[in-house]
Amino acid sequence: MRRKFILTNNPAVLTPEAAAGGRKEEKEKRRRKRHLGLEAGLVTSLAQALFLLQSFKSPYRYKYQSFVKLTLKEPKQPSALKDKMWFSLPLLLLAAWSCLADGVAGDDGLKLSASRAAPLRSRRMIGGTLAPLVPWQAMVYLSDSVLTGGYAGGALISDRWVLTAGRNLFLRKSRQDTQGKNPLIPKVYLGISELAEAKPSREVAVERVVLHPGFQNQSDWDNDLALIQLKEPVVISDRVTPIPLPERGQDLADGAQGSGVIAGWGWGVYLNLASSLKHLLVPLANHSACKAEYEQSQLAPSVDDSMFCTGSTGRFQENVCFGDAGGALAVRDAQTGDVYAAGILSFDKPCSQHKYAVYMKLSSYLPWIHTVTRGDVPNSAAVRSSTMATMHSWQS
């Protein structure tokens, strides 16, 4: 059917040109509306996604049935809706980050670059869950900022001694920044699981620090240990309890199986040092495989017989990260059931970039530890029984 248009000056009657112009204008309005709606929706979705990340907990929950039997509790099967959420959330975050990186500028005109920001965003503590009180965990504190030393982990091994990584006592952690320099005297806090609890009432005074004599050599990672002597013996309680050292014969051989628990103050998801203590159940790794992995990199440790490794774990490849160094890996002896500190975390940079974390094997350093502490560090049944009782109380 052929349409008939009337030429007229009456605005109530459309001419073909006016009709075409009106359709074009209406189309432009709808396009702008959709564009604004997309931007508003993206901002809203980004806010929701950040909220999900803030409140997100891994479906893998670490359950201390007892320290004798550490188990990894599997999640319930997710519903179809949750499956869709897991699929869409990474895409949503990617789209939101791309939008912000490409189109958001501050008042000063500076523009974010996704390619420059991505490496920083990947440097975070990967996974882990908030820890129950870990009674041997110490906070070795230099400052609130990583630029001036930050804070890291340590392990109370008697009522007067804390064992930590040697690099934790320096502002900068690389070998060239520690070689030939004196370590700093840190603040030490015991019995805390939150940064907010690091108050003078929880601080224990430090008498001296002792670096392993082989620490300041040409290798970045050899002998990465230090002992911190406290001025006064601490009062042993359910909040403050030493972890036993290995006894003679307790060693992690090449190809060891099993797992251990590591706690730490590693970096959080917002690029800041953690405000809460976290713990993670990690599998012991094959020594030969770990050694072969790091032989390819000059910036990683040369793994030798005085070290051992753990791997990442779980669906989300959870691992230790910056700031976790100095913490003790607590393991259970398969034959005796004893709990002890198998190692002190040294190489805390796996995050999502490396598979293995590297520890100083404490069974290799017992002569040095006992020489420095001069008998202050007991390997007694009383300490082991106290530790076991504490572990049995960790029910979730």
Tab-separated table of N, CA and C in Angstrom, residues 254-365:
chain	number	residue	atom	x	y	z
A	254	ASP	N	63.057	-36.554	51.122
A	254	ASP	CA	62.684	-36.307	49.731
A	254	ASP	C	61.504	-37.196	49.364
A	255	GLY	N	60.498	-36.584	48.762
A	255	GLY	CA	59.307	-37.329	48.391
A	255	GLY	C	58.295	-37.453	49.506
A	256	ALA	N	58.458	-36.658	50.566
A	256	ALA	CA	57.536	-36.749	51.700
A	256	ALA	C	56.108	-36.443	51.273
A	257	GLN	N	55.191	-37.156	51.891
A	257	GLN	CA	53.774	-36.950	51.630
A	257	GLN	C	53.141	-36.292	52.852
A	258	GLY	N	51.911	-35.856	52.701
A	258	GLY	CA	51.205	-35.268	53.824
A	258	GLY	C	51.003	-33.782	53.636
A	259	SER	N	50.701	-33.111	54.737
A	259	SER	CA	50.411	-31.681	54.671
A	259	SER	C	50.772	-31.031	55.990
A	260	GLY	N	50.741	-29.723	55.994
A	260	GLY	CA	51.012	-28.953	57.196
A	260	GLY	C	50.174	-27.693	57.188
A	261	VAL	N	50.191	-26.993	58.310
A	261	VAL	CA	49.414	-25.762	58.451
A	261	VAL	C	50.363	-24.586	58.616
A	262	ILE	N	50.154	-23.554	57.810
A	262	ILE	CA	50.935	-22.327	57.893
A	262	ILE	C	49.990	-21.172	58.184
A	263	ALA	N	50.383	-20.306	59.092
A	263	ALA	CA	49.606	-19.099	59.395
A	263	ALA	C	50.463	-17.883	59.071
A	264	GLY	N	49.820	-16.773	58.722
A	264	GLY	CA	50.613	-15.605	58.374
A	264	GLY	C	49.805	-14.343	58.187
A	265	TRP	N	50.567	-13.250	58.045
A	265	TRP	CA	50.004	-11.906	57.862
A	265	TRP	C	50.213	-11.449	56.425
A	266	GLY	N	50.152	-12.362	55.466
A	266	GLY	CA	50.441	-12.033	54.073
A	266	GLY	C	49.490	-11.000	53.494
A	267	TRP	N	49.878	-10.465	52.343
A	267	TRP	CA	49.133	-9.387	51.693
A	267	TRP	C	47.680	-9.765	51.465
A	268	GLY	N	46.806	-8.772	51.570
A	268	GLY	CA	45.391	-8.966	51.303
A	268	GLY	C	45.038	-8.642	49.866
A	269	VAL	N	43.759	-8.803	49.529
A	269	VAL	CA	43.319	-8.628	48.144
A	269	VAL	C	43.312	-7.168	47.715
A	270	TYR	N	43.442	-6.225	48.655
A	270	TYR	CA	43.430	-4.808	48.293
A	270	TYR	C	44.831	-4.208	48.338
A	271	LEU	N	45.851	-5.052	48.120
A	271	LEU	CA	47.240	-4.595	48.004
A	271	LEU	C	47.794	-4.057	49.307
A	272	ASN	N	47.182	-4.392	50.417
A	272	ASN	CA	47.686	-3.941	51.702
A	272	ASN	C	48.072	-5.148	52.535
A	273	LEU	N	48.912	-4.889	53.537
A	273	LEU	CA	49.230	-5.960	54.462
A	273	LEU	C	47.968	-6.384	55.198
A	274	ALA	N	47.910	-7.638	55.537
A	274	ALA	CA	46.688	-8.180	56.124
A	274	ALA	C	46.415	-7.566	57.487
A	275	SER	N	45.151	-7.394	57.795
A	275	SER	CA	44.750	-6.918	59.118
A	275	SER	C	44.336	-8.073	60.014
A	276	SER	N	44.193	-9.271	59.443
A	276	SER	CA	43.805	-10.448	60.214
A	276	SER	C	44.731	-11.609	59.877
A	277	LEU	N	45.006	-12.411	60.876
A	277	LEU	CA	45.817	-13.601	60.675
A	277	LEU	C	45.023	-14.634	59.877
A	278	LYS	N	45.684	-15.262	58.913
A	278	LYS	CA	45.058	-16.329	58.138
A	278	LYS	C	45.866	-17.612	58.281
A	279	HIS	N	45.209	-18.731	58.005
A	279	HIS	CA	45.923	-20.001	57.990
A	279	HIS	C	45.537	-20.785	56.754
A	280	LEU	N	46.405	-21.704	56.383
A	280	LEU	CA	46.202	-22.465	55.160
A	280	LEU	C	46.783	-23.861	55.342
A	281	LEU	N	46.037	-24.849	54.896
A	281	LEU	CA	46.515	-26.227	54.863
A	281	LEU	C	47.190	-26.449	53.518
A	282	VAL	N	48.488	-26.751	53.523
A	282	VAL	CA	49.243	-26.887	52.274
A	282	VAL	C	49.886	-28.268	52.197
A	283	PRO	N	49.977	-28.825	50.990
A	283	PRO	CA	50.590	-30.148	50.839
A	283	PRO	C	52.109	-30.054	50.798
A	284	LEU	N	52.778	-31.021	51.409
A	284	LEU	CA	54.219	-31.118	51.270
A	284	LEU	C	54.542	-31.496	49.829
A	285	ALA	N	55.574	-30.878	49.290
A	285	ALA	CA	55.921	-31.091	47.884
A	285	ALA	C	57.146	-31.984	47.760
A	286	ASN	N	57.252	-32.642	46.641
A	286	ASN	CA	58.423	-33.451	46.350
A	286	ASN	C	59.650	-32.550	46.239
A	287	HIS	N	60.684	-32.882	47.003
A	287	HIS	CA	61.871	-32.026	47.066
A	287	HIS	C	62.549	-31.902	45.708
A	288	SER	N	62.674	-33.011	45.002
A	288	SER	CA	63.355	-32.991	43.701
A	288	SER	C	62.587	-32.153	42.686
A	289	ALA	N	61.261	-32.261	42.711
A	289	ALA	CA	60.443	-31.481	41.775
A	289	ALA	C	60.553	-29.993	42.069
A	290	CYS	N	60.550	-29.638	43.356
A	290	CYS	CA	60.680	-28.229	43.748
A	290	CYS	C	62.046	-27.687	43.335
A	291	LYS	N	63.080	-28.460	43.583
A	291	LYS	CA	64.433	-28.033	43.219
A	291	LYS	C	64.550	-27.811	41.721
A	292	ALA	N	63.991	-28.734	40.943
A	292	ALA	CA	64.043	-28.600	39.484
A	292	ALA	C	63.279	-27.371	39.008
A	293	GLU	N	62.170	-27.060	39.673
A	293	GLU	CA	61.356	-25.900	39.291
A	293	GLU	C	62.141	-24.604	39.417
A	294	TYR	N	62.888	-24.455	40.525
A	294	TYR	CA	63.560	-23.191	40.788
A	294	TYR	C	64.957	-23.110	40.186
A	295	GLU	N	65.452	-24.176	39.621
A	295	GLU	CA	66.733	-24.110	38.921
A	295	GLU	C	66.644	-23.258	37.665
A	296	GLN	N	65.427	-22.980	37.212
A	296	GLN	CA	65.227	-22.207	35.986
A	296	GLN	C	65.227	-20.701	36.235
A	297	SER	N	65.231	-20.272	37.496
A	297	SER	CA	65.099	-18.841	37.798
A	297	SER	C	66.239	-18.370	38.682
A	298	GLN	N	66.798	-17.205	38.346
A	298	GLN	CA	67.863	-16.624	39.152
A	298	GLN	C	67.317	-15.877	40.360
A	299	LEU	N	66.052	-15.496	40.329
A	299	LEU	CA	65.465	-14.716	41.413
A	299	LEU	C	64.837	-15.591	42.486
A	300	ALA	N	64.848	-16.887	42.275
A	300	ALA	CA	64.248	-17.821	43.212
A	300	ALA	C	65.355	-18.561	43.956
A	301	PRO	N	65.020	-19.218	45.056
A	301	PRO	CA	66.050	-19.904	45.836
A	301	PRO	C	66.626	-21.109	45.112
A	302	SER	N	67.887	-21.388	45.413
A	302	SER	CA	68.502	-22.631	44.972
A	302	SER	C	68.236	-23.654	46.065
A	303	VAL	N	67.263	-24.508	45.844
A	303	VAL	CA	66.773	-25.406	46.890
A	303	VAL	C	67.814	-26.482	47.182
A	304	ASP	N	68.253	-26.560	48.451
A	304	ASP	CA	69.223	-27.582	48.839
A	304	ASP	C	68.638	-28.455	49.945
A	305	ASP	N	69.479	-29.286	50.542
A	305	ASP	CA	68.990	-30.267	51.512
A	305	ASP	C	68.590	-29.645	52.843
A	306	SER	N	68.921	-28.376	53.063
A	306	SER	CA	68.504	-27.708	54.299
A	306	SER	C	67.170	-26.991	54.119
A	307	MET	N	66.501	-27.245	53.006
A	307	MET	CA	65.210	-26.624	52.711
A	307	MET	C	64.198	-27.702	52.343
A	308	PHE	N	62.923	-27.354	52.413
A	308	PHE	CA	61.873	-28.196	51.851
A	308	PHE	C	60.783	-27.290	51.307
A	309	CYS	N	59.828	-27.865	50.606
A	309	CYS	CA	58.836	-27.062	49.888
A	309	CYS	C	57.420	-27.539	50.177
A	310	THR	N	56.481	-26.634	50.007
A	310	THR	CA	55.060	-26.973	49.972
A	310	THR	C	54.479	-26.435	48.670
A	311	GLY	N	53.349	-26.996	48.273
A	311	GLY	CA	52.709	-26.577	47.037
A	311	GLY	C	51.450	-25.786	47.287
A	312	SER	N	50.800	-25.383	46.216
A	312	SER	CA	49.513	-24.701	46.317
A	312	SER	C	48.428	-25.743	46.522
A	313	THR	N	47.243	-25.267	46.876
A	313	THR	CA	46.201	-26.216	47.234
A	313	THR	C	44.833	-25.736	46.787
A	314	GLY	N	43.951	-26.673	46.566
A	314	GLY	CA	42.549	-26.349	46.356
A	314	GLY	C	42.225	-25.877	44.962
A	315	ARG	N	40.948	-25.677	44.773
A	315	ARG	CA	40.401	-25.254	43.484
A	315	ARG	C	40.950	-23.912	43.043
A	316	PHE	N	41.310	-23.058	44.012
A	316	PHE	CA	41.725	-21.697	43.691
A	316	PHE	C	43.235	-21.510	43.814
A	317	GLN	N	44.000	-22.620	43.854
A	317	GLN	CA	45.456	-22.560	43.917
A	317	GLN	C	45.914	-21.636	45.039
A	318	GLU	N	45.380	-21.865	46.220
A	318	GLU	CA	45.717	-21.033	47.366
A	318	GLU	C	47.162	-21.280	47.781
A	319	ASN	N	47.838	-20.210	48.184
A	319	ASN	CA	49.246	-20.320	48.517
A	319	ASN	C	49.641	-19.165	49.421
A	320	VAL	N	50.865	-19.233	49.940
A	320	VAL	CA	51.397	-18.136	50.735
A	320	VAL	C	51.763	-16.986	49.806
A	321	CYS	N	51.967	-15.805	50.414
A	321	CYS	CA	52.343	-14.655	49.603
A	321	CYS	C	53.138	-13.683	50.467
A	322	PHE	N	53.456	-12.501	49.921
A	322	PHE	CA	54.291	-11.515	50.593
A	322	PHE	C	53.797	-11.251	52.016
A	323	GLY	N	54.708	-11.294	52.976
A	323	GLY	CA	54.355	-11.012	54.361
A	323	GLY	C	54.119	-12.241	55.206
A	324	ASP	N	54.056	-13.412	54.581
A	324	ASP	CA	53.863	-14.647	55.346
A	324	ASP	C	55.177	-15.225	55.863
A	325	ALA	N	56.313	-14.724	55.381
A	325	ALA	CA	57.614	-15.271	55.765
A	325	ALA	C	57.803	-15.211	57.277
A	326	GLY	N	58.509	-16.200	57.796
A	326	GLY	CA	58.785	-16.266	59.229
A	326	GLY	C	57.844	-17.166	59.990
A	327	GLY	N	56.705	-17.501	59.376
A	327	GLY	CA	55.761	-18.390	60.037
A	327	GLY	C	56.257	-19.823	60.040
A	328	ALA	N	55.817	-20.585	61.041
A	328	ALA	CA	56.221	-21.986	61.160
A	328	ALA	C	55.206	-22.887	60.472
A	329	LEU	N	55.693	-23.863	59.719
A	329	LEU	CA	54.814	-24.892	59.166
A	329	LEU	C	54.673	-25.990	60.217
A	330	ALA	N	53.471	-26.137	60.750
A	330	ALA	CA	53.199	-27.143	61.774
A	330	ALA	C	52.774	-28.440	61.106
A	331	VAL	N	53.462	-29.520	61.430
A	331	VAL	CA	53.151	-30.825	60.852
A	331	VAL	C	52.991	-31.848	61.973
A	332	ARG	N	52.436	-32.985	61.600
A	332	ARG	CA	52.239	-34.080	62.541
A	332	ARG	C	53.119	-35.246	62.134
A	333	ASP	N	53.861	-35.771	63.078
A	333	ASP	CA	54.683	-36.938	62.817
A	333	ASP	C	53.784	-38.147	62.581
A	334	ALA	N	53.969	-38.810	61.453
A	334	ALA	CA	53.076	-39.904	61.073
A	334	ALA	C	53.164	-41.087	62.025
A	335	GLN	N	54.316	-41.289	62.668
A	335	GLN	CA	54.498	-42.449	63.535
A	335	GLN	C	54.105	-42.172	64.979
A	336	THR	N	54.520	-41.022	65.499
A	336	THR	CA	54.278	-40.730	66.915
A	336	THR	C	53.045	-39.877	67.158
A	337	GLY	N	52.584	-39.164	66.125
A	337	GLY	CA	51.465	-38.249	66.309
A	337	GLY	C	51.872	-36.907	66.877
A	338	ASP	N	53.181	-36.709	67.132
A	338	ASP	CA	53.655	-35.440	67.682
A	338	ASP	C	53.478	-34.311	66.674
A	339	VAL	N	53.165	-33.145	67.201
A	339	VAL	CA	53.076	-31.930	66.391
A	339	VAL	C	54.343	-31.118	66.614
A	340	TYR	N	54.935	-30.620	65.542
A	340	TYR	CA	56.153	-29.834	65.687
A	340	TYR	C	56.297	-28.875	64.510
A	341	ALA	N	57.214	-27.920	64.663
A	341	ALA	CA	57.508	-26.952	63.601
A	341	ALA	C	58.545	-27.568	62.672
A	342	ALA	N	58.129	-27.945	61.481
A	342	ALA	CA	59.053	-28.576	60.534
A	342	ALA	C	59.955	-27.555	59.867
A	343	GLY	N	59.444	-26.340	59.660
A	343	GLY	CA	60.243	-25.346	58.959
A	343	GLY	C	59.741	-23.940	59.185
A	344	ILE	N	60.574	-22.977	58.821
A	344	ILE	CA	60.224	-21.555	58.846
A	344	ILE	C	60.146	-21.077	57.398
A	345	LEU	N	59.016	-20.467	57.053
A	345	LEU	CA	58.817	-20.013	55.677
A	345	LEU	C	59.823	-18.926	55.320
A	346	SER	N	60.520	-19.120	54.209
A	346	SER	CA	61.499	-18.155	53.725
A	346	SER	C	61.034	-17.509	52.430
A	347	PHE	N	60.884	-18.314	51.392
A	347	PHE	CA	60.471	-17.791	50.080
A	347	PHE	C	58.949	-17.691	50.064
A	348	ASP	N	58.446	-16.474	50.342
A	348	ASP	CA	56.998	-16.260	50.484
A	348	ASP	C	56.398	-15.587	49.251
A	349	LYS	N	57.041	-15.740	48.106
A	349	LYS	CA	56.594	-15.035	46.904
A	349	LYS	C	55.879	-15.911	45.887
A	350	PRO	N	55.472	-17.130	46.217
A	350	PRO	CA	54.755	-17.908	45.200
A	350	PRO	C	53.481	-17.229	44.734
A	351	CYS	N	52.630	-16.769	45.679
A	351	CYS	CA	51.351	-16.160	45.329
A	351	CYS	C	50.724	-16.986	44.211
A	352	SER	N	50.422	-16.368	43.103
A	352	SER	CA	49.886	-17.131	41.977
A	352	SER	C	50.929	-17.308	40.881
A	353	GLN	N	52.167	-16.871	41.149
A	353	GLN	CA	53.197	-16.893	40.113
A	353	GLN	C	54.044	-18.163	40.160
A	354	HIS	N	54.233	-18.718	41.353
A	354	HIS	CA	55.049	-19.911	41.520
A	354	HIS	C	54.237	-20.972	42.251
A	355	LYS	N	54.542	-22.204	41.966
A	355	LYS	CA	53.793	-23.302	42.576
A	355	LYS	C	54.264	-23.599	43.987
A	356	TYR	N	55.576	-23.423	44.239
A	356	TYR	CA	56.153	-23.904	45.490
A	356	TYR	C	56.572	-22.762	46.414
A	357	ALA	N	56.341	-22.955	47.705
A	357	ALA	CA	56.916	-22.106	48.745
A	357	ALA	C	58.081	-22.869	49.365
A	358	VAL	N	59.108	-22.138	49.816
A	358	VAL	CA	60.331	-22.775	50.305
A	358	VAL	C	60.554	-22.413	51.770
A	359	TYR	N	60.911	-23.411	52.555
A	359	TYR	CA	61.099	-23.275	54.003
A	359	TYR	C	62.515	-23.691	54.390
A	360	MET	N	63.010	-23.095	55.490
A	360	MET	CA	64.220	-23.587	56.120
A	360	MET	C	63.848	-24.816	56.948
A	361	LYS	N	64.500	-25.944	56.672
A	361	LYS	CA	64.202	-27.195	57.376
A	361	LYS	C	64.848	-27.149	58.763
A	362	LEU	N	64.036	-27.104	59.806
A	362	LEU	CA	64.558	-26.873	61.149
A	362	LEU	C	65.381	-28.035	61.676
A	363	SER	N	65.127	-29.240	61.203
A	363	SER	CA	65.941	-30.367	61.661
A	363	SER	C	67.407	-30.185	61.271
A	364	SER	N	67.669	-29.389	60.232
A	364	SER	CA	69.044	-29.119	59.806
A	364	SER	C	69.699	-28.028	60.641
A	365	TYR	N	68.910	-27.299	61.411
A	365	TYR	CA	69.440	-26.145	62.144
A	365	TYR	C	69.358	-26.310	63.659
